[in-house]
Short mmCIF file of C-alpha atoms in Angstrom, two decimals:
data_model
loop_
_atom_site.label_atom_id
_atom_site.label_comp_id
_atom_site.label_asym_id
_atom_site.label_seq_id
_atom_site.Cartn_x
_atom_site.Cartn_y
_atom_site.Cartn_z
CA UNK A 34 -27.81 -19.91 0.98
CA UNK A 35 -25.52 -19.54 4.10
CA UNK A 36 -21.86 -18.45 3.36
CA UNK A 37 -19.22 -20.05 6.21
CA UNK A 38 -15.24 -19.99 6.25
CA UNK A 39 -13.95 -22.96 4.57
CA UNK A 40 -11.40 -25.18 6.85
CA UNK A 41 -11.30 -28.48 4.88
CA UNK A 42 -7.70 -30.17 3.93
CA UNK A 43 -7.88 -30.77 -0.22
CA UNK A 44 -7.16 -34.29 -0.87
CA UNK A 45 -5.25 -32.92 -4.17
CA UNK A 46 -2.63 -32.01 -1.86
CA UNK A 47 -1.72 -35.30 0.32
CA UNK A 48 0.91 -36.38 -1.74
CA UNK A 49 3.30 -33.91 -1.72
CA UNK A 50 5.49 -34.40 -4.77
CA UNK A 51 5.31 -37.30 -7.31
CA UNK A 52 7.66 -39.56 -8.22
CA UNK A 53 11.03 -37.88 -8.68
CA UNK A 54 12.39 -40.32 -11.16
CA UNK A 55 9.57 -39.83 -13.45
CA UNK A 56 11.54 -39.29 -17.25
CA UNK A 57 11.90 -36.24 -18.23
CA UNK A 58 12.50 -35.31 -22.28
CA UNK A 59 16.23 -34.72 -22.70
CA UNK A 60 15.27 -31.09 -24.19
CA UNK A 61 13.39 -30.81 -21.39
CA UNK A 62 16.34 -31.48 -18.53
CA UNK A 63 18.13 -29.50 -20.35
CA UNK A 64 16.48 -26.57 -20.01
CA UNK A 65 16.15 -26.87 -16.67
CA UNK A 66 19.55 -27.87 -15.96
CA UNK A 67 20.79 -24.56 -18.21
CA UNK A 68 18.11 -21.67 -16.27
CA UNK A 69 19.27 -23.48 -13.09
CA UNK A 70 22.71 -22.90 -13.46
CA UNK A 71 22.52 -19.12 -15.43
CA UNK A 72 19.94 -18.27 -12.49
CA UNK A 73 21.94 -19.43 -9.50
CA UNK A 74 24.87 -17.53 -11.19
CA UNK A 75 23.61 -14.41 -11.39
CA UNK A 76 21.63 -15.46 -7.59
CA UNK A 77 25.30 -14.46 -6.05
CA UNK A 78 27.85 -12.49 -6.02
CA UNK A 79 30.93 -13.72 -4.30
CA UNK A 80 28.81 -15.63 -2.30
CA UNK A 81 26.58 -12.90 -1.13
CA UNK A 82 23.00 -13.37 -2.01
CA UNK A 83 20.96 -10.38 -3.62
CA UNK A 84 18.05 -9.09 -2.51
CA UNK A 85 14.40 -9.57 -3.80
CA UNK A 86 14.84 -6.65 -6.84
CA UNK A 87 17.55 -8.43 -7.76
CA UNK A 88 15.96 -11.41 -8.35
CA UNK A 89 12.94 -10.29 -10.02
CA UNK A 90 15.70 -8.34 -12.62
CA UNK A 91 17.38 -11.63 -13.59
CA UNK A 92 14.44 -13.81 -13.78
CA UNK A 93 12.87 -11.55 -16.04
CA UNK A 94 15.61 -12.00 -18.10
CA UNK A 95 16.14 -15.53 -17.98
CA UNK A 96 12.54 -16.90 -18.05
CA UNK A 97 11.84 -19.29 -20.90
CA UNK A 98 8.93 -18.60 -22.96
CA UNK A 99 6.07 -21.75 -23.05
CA UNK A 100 6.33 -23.94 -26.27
CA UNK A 101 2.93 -24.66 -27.26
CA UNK A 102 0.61 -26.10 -29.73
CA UNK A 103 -0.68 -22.43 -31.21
CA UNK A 104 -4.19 -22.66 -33.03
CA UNK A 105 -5.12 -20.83 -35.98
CA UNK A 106 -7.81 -18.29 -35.58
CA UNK A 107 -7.99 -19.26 -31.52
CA UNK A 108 -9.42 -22.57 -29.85
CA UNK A 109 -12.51 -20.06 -28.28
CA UNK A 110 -13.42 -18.52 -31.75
CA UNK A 111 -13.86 -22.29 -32.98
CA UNK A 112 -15.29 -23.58 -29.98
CA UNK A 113 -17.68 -20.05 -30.20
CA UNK A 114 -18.45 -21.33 -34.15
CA UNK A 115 -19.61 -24.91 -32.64
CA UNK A 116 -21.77 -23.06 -30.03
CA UNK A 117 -23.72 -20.98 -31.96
CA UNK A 118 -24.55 -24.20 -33.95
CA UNK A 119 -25.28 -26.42 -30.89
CA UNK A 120 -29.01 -25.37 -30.39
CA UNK A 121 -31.77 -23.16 -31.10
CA UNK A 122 -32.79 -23.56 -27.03
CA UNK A 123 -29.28 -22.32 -25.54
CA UNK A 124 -27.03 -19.40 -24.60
CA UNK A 125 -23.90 -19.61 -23.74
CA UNK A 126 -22.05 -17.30 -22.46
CA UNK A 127 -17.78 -17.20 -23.00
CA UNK A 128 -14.28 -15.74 -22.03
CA UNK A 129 -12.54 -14.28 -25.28
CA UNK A 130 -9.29 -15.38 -25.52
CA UNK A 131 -7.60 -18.85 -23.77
CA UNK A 132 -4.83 -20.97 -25.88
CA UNK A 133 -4.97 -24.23 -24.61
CA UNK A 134 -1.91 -25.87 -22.78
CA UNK A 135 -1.63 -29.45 -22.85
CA UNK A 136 0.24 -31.91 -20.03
CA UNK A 137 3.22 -33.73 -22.26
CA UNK A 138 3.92 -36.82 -22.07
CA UNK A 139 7.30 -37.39 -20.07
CA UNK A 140 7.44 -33.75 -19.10
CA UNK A 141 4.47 -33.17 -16.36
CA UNK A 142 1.59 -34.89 -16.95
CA UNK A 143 0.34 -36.78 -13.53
CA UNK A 144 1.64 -33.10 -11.41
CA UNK A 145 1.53 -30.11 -13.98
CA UNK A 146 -2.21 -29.93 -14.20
CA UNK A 147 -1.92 -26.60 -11.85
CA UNK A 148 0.69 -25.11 -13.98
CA UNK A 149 -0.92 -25.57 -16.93
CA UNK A 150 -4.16 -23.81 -15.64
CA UNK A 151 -1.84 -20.81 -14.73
CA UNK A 152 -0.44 -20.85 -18.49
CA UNK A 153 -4.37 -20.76 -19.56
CA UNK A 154 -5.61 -17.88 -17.23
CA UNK A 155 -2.41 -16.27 -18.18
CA UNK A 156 -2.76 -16.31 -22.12
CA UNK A 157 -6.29 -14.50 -21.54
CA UNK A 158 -4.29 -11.98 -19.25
CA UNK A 159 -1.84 -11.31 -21.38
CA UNK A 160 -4.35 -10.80 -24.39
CA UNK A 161 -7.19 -9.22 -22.73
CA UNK A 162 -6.45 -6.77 -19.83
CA UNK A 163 -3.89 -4.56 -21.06
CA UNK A 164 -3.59 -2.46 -17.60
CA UNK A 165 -2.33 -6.37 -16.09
CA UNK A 166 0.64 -6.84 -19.28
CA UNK A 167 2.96 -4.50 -17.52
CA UNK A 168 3.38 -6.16 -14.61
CA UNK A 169 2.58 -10.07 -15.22
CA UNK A 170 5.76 -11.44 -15.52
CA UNK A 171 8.39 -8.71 -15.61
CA UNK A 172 6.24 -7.04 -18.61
CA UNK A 173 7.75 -9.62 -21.04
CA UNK A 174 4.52 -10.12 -22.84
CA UNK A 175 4.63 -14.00 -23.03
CA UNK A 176 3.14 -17.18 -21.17
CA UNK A 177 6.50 -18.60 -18.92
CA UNK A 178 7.17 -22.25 -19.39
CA UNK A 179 6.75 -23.87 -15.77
CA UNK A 180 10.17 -23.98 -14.54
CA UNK A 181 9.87 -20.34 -14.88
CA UNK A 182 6.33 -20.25 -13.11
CA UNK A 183 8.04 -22.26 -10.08
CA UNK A 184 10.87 -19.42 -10.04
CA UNK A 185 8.05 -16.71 -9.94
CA UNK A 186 6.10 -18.78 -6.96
CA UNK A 187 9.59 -19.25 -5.13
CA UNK A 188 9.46 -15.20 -5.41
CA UNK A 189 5.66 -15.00 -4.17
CA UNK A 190 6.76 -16.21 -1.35
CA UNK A 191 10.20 -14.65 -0.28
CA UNK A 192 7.97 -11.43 -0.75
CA UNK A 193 5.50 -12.93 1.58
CA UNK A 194 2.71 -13.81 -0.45
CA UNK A 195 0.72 -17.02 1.59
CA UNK A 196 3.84 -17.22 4.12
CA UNK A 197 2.08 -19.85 5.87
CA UNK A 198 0.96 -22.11 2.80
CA UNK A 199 4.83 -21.39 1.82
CA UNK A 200 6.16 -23.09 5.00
CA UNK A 201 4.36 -26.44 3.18
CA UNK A 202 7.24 -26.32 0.51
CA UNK A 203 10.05 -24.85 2.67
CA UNK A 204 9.60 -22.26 0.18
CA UNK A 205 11.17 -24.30 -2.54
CA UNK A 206 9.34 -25.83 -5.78
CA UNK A 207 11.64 -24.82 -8.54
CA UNK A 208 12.32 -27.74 -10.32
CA UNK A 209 10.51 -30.27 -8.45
CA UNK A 210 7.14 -32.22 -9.17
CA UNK A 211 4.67 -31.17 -6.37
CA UNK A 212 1.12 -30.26 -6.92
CA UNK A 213 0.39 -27.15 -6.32
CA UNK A 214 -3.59 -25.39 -6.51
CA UNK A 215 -5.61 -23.00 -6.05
CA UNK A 216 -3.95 -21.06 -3.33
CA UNK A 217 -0.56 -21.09 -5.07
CA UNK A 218 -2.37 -19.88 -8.34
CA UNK A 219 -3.67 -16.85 -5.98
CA UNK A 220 -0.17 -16.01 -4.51
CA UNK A 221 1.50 -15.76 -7.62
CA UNK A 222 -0.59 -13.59 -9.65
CA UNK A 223 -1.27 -11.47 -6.64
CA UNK A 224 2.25 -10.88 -6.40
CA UNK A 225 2.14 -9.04 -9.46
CA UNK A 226 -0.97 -6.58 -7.87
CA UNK A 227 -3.33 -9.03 -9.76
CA UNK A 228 -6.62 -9.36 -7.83
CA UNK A 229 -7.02 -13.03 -7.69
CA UNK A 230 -9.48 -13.86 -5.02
CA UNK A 231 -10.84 -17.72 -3.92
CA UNK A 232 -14.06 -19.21 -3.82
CA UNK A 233 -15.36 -22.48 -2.08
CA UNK A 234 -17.68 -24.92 -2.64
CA UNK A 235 -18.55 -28.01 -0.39
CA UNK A 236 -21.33 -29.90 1.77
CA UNK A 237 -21.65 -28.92 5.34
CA UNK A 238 -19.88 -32.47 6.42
CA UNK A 239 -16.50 -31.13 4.56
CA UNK A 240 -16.34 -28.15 7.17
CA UNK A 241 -14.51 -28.01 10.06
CA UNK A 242 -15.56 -26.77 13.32
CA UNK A 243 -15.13 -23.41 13.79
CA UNK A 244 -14.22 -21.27 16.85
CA UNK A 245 -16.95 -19.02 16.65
CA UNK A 246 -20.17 -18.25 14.80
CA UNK A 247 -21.73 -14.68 14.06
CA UNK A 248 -24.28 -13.51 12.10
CA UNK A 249 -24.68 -16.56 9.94
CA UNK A 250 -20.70 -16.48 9.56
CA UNK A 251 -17.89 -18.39 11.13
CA UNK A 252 -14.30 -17.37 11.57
CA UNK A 253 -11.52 -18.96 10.75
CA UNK A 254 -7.76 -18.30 10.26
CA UNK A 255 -6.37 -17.38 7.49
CA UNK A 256 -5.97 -19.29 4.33
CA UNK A 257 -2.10 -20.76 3.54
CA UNK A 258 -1.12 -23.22 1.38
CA UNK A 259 -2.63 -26.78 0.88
CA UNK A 260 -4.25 -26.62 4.20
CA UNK A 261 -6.39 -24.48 2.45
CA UNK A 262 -8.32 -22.86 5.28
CA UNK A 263 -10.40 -19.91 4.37
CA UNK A 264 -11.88 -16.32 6.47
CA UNK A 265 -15.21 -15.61 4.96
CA UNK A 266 -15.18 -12.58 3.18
CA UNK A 267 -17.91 -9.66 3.31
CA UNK A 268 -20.58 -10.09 1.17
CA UNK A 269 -19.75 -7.30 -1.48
CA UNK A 270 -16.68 -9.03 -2.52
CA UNK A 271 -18.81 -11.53 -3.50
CA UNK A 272 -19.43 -11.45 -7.58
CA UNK A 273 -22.60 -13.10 -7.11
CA UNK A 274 -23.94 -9.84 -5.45
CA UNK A 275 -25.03 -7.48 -7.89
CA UNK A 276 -22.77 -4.39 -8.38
CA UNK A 277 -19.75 -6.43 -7.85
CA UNK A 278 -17.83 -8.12 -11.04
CA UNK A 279 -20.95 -6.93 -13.15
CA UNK A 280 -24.70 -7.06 -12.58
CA UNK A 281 -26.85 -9.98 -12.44
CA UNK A 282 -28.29 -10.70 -15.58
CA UNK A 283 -32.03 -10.96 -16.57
CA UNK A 284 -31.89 -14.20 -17.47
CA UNK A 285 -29.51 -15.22 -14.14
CA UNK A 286 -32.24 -13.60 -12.09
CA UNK A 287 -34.72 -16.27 -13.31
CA UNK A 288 -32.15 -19.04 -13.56
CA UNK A 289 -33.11 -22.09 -11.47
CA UNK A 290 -34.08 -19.97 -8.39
CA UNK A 291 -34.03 -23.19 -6.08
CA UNK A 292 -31.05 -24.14 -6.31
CA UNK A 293 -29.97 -27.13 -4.40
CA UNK A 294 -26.19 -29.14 -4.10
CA UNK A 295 -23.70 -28.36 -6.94
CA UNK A 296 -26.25 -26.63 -9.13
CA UNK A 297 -24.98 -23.67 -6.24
CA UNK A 298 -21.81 -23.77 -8.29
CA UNK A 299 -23.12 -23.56 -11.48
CA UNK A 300 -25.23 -20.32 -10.45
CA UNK A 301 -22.23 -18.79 -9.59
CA UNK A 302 -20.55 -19.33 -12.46
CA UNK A 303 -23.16 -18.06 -14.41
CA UNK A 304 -23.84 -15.46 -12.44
CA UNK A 305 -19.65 -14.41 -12.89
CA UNK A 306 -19.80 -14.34 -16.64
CA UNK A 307 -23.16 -12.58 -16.75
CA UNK A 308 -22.23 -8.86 -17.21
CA UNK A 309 -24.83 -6.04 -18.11
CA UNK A 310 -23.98 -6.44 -22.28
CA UNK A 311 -26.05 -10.17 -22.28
CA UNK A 312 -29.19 -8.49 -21.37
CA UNK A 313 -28.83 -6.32 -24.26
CA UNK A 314 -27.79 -9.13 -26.43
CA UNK A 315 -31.14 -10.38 -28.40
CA UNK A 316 -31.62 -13.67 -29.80
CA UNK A 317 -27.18 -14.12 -29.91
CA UNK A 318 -26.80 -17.77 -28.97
CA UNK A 319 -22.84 -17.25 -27.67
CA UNK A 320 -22.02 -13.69 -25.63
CA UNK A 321 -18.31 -13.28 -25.42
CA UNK A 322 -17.73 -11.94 -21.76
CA UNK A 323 -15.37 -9.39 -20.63
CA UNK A 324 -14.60 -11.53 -17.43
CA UNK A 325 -11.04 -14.25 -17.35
CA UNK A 326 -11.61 -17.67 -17.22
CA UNK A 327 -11.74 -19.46 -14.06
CA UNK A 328 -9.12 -21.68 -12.00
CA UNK A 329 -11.42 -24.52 -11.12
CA UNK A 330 -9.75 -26.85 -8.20
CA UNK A 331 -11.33 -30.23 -7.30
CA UNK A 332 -9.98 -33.54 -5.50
CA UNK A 333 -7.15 -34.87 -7.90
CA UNK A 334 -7.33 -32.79 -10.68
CA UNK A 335 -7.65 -28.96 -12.11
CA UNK A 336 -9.43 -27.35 -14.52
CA UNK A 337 -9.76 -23.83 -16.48
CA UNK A 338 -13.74 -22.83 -17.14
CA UNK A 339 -13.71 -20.62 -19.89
CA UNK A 340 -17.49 -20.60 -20.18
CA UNK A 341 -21.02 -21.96 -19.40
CA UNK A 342 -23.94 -22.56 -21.09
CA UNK A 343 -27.82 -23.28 -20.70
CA UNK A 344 -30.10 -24.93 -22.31
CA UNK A 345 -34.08 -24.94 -22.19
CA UNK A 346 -35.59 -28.35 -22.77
CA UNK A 347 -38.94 -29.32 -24.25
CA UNK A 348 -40.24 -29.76 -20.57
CA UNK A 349 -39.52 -26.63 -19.50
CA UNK A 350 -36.64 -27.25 -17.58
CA UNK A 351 -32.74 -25.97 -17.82
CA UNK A 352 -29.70 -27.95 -18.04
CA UNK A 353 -26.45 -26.47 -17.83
CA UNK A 354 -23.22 -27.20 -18.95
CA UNK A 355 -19.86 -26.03 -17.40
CA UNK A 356 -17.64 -25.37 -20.71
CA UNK A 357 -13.44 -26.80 -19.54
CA UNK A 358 -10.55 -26.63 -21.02
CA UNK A 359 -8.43 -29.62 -19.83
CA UNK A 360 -4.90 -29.69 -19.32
CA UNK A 361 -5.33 -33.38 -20.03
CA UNK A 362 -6.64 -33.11 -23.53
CA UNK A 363 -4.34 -32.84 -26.74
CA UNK A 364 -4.81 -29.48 -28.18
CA UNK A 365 -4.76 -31.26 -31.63
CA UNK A 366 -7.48 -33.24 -30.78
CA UNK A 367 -9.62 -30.84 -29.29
CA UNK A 368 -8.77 -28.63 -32.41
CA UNK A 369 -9.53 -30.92 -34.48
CA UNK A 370 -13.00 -32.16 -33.33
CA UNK A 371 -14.30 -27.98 -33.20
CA UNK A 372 -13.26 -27.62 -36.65
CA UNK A 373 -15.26 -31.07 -37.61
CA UNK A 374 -17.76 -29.86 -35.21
CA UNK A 375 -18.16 -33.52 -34.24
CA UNK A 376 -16.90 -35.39 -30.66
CA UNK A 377 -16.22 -31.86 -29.00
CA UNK A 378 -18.67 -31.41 -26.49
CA UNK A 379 -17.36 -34.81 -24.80
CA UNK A 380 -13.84 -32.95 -24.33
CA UNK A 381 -15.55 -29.50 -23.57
CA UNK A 382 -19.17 -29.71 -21.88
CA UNK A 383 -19.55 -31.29 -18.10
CA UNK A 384 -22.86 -31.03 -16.38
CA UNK A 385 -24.00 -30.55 -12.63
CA UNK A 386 -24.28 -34.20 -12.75
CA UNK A 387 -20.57 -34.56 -13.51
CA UNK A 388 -20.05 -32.28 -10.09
CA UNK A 389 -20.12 -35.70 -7.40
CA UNK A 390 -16.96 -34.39 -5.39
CA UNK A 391 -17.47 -33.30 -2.14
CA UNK A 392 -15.36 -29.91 -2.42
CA UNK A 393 -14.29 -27.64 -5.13
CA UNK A 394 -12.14 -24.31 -5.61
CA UNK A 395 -12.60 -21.71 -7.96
CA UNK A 396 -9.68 -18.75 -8.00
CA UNK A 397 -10.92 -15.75 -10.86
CA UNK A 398 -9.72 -12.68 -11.57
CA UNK A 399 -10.45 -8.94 -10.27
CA UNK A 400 -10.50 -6.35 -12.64
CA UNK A 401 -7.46 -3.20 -12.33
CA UNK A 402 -4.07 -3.47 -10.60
CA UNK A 403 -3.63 -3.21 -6.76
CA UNK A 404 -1.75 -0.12 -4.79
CA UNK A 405 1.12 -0.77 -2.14
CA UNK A 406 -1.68 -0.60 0.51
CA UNK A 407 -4.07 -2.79 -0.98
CA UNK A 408 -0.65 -5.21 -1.99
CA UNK A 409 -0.31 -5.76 1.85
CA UNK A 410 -3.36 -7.24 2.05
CA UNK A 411 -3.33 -9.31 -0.58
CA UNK A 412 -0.47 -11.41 1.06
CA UNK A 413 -3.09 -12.63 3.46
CA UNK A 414 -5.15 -15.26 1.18
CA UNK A 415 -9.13 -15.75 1.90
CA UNK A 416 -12.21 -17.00 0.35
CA UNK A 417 -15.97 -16.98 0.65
CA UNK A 418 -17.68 -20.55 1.35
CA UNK A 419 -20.75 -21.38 0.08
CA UNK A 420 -22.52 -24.55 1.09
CA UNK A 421 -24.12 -27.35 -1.23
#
């Protein structure tokens, strides 16, 4: 499997903001109208603007915490219950905390897929890696609601996180509908020291050509913005490799060893929520992984994978199911069919054969909290590309 730079333009991106006079929720303009104004207040002083520090200070104060649909006991414990029921052939293996956040009606659905995603990898964040809760978000403990997630990008970037992909907004999205992706979902978590790093997926035809080739690599610039242009990375940041992001599994090592088109994909996914504790796990049908969900980017849409799972059929053969939550989906609905344990693999499970684009993102999360040195680099985005 060769590994090359990625230099293809994401469709998801070509129209830069939605309509601006979609209706908002009167609540909802509100809101926004009430940070804008107590923010840009406290952004001057006698019409001198403060400095970075400054900023950071009063939007840690003024963010608004996200109003959600909260689920008793967890959406992945009852999605975990309706797994270890699903079959006597399959192992799954899972992320161990997400809350789901939905796209409302009238607030951001058709633009706030992204946003949303950022709310789910940031629950699991918040919950899960306590040396991260200090520093996500100004150490307030909570999930920000997006206006205050386009505030915290807006900062990203005045600190110089993807300067280039930056340039694509005039460094401005608070309070307007663009889409954003993968490569804003990097820049603002790794301006809080969080190792986010990007992956690629996509056929040969979807790749640019390159300046110059080496080794089995080609260079490219770096990655910014929508453009989404990739440098291929070494090897050994690669969590595929063993030794990086856990080891391979036993049962990865054996997994579908000729793997051809998106099936790549599903490999690595495996292969990123494998960890040394499933090959000591017996006969469990669901292993609850120590790794954070993924950002998973494709032509049009977004998507959080908080699992995957495998199943051995009567002929031998394994079939695989990516396990999504969807900012699309009602979190009442998808609640409501894992307690019935009825309808929710239609809203949860998608197959390779569901993978037909020709291109797809993944941004996951590094373990530990990066140094001032290692912070420089971060500002630079990149990504490994792997072929179908």
């Amino acid at each position: 499997m060769e590994i090359y730079c990625s230099c293809f333009l994401m469709m998801h991106y070509h129209n830069d903001q939605v309509d601006i006079d979609m209706p908002f929720e009167t609540d909802v303009r509100e809101n926004l109208a009430s940070s804008s104004s107590r923010y840009e207040e406290k952004k001057t002083n006698n019409g001198v603007g403060i400095d970075i520090e400054e900023k950071i200070s009063n939007l840690v104060s003024l963010q608004i915490k996200e109003v959600f649909y909260k689920v008793n006991d967890g959406m992945m414990v009852l999605l975990k219950n309706c797994l270890e029921l699903d079959s006597e052939n399959s192992i799954s293996l899972l992320s161990g905390y997400v809350d789901h956040f939905q796209s409302r009606e009238s607030e951001d659905v058709g633009w706030g897929c992204g946003w949303r995603n950022i709310q789910m990898l940031s629950s699991h964040l918040l919950h899960q890696r306590q040396e991260i809760k200090p520093f996500l978000f100004g150490g307030s403990g909570f999930v920000p609601d997006i206006a205050s997630l386009q505030r915290w990008l807006e900062i990203a970037w005045e600190r110089g996180f993807d300067a280039l992909g930056s340039n694509h907004f005039d460094r401005q999205i608070y309070g307007k509908r663009n889409w954003i992706g993968t490569t804003e979902c990097t820049a603002l978590f790794r301006s809080f020291g969080i190792r986010a790093r990007i992956v690629d997926f996509g056929s040969r035809e979807g790749e640019s050509v390159a300046s110059s080739v080496f080794g089995g690599k080609r260079k490219a610039p770096q990655v910014y913005g929508p453009m989404d242009k990739f440098l291929s990375r070494r090897d050994d940041d690669d969590p595929t490799q063993t030794g990086h992001c856990g080891e391979k599994s036993e049962y990865s090592s054996t997994h579908l060893r000729e793997v051809k088109g998106q099936q790549i994909l599903i490999d690595w996914v495996w292969n990123y929520f494998s960890d040394k504790k499933f090959s000591k796990s017996g006969q469990r049908r669901v292993v609850v992984s120590e790794k954070a969900p993924l950002y998973f980017q494709h032509d049009g849409h977004s998507r959080t994978i908080v699992g995957i799972q495998v199943k051995r059929q009567r002929n031998g053969m394994q079939h695989c199911n990516l396990l999504i939550l969807d900012p699309g989906h009602k979190t009442e609905a998808l609640e409501r069919s894992l307690r019935k344990n009825m309808g929710w693999q239609k809203f949860i499970k998608r197959g390779v054969h569901t993978l037909k684009k020709p291109q797809y993102q993944l941004c996951y999360i590094d373990h530990g909290i990066a140094g001032v040195d290692e912070m420089e680099k971060l500002k630079t985005l990149d990504s490994v590309y792997f072929e179908f």
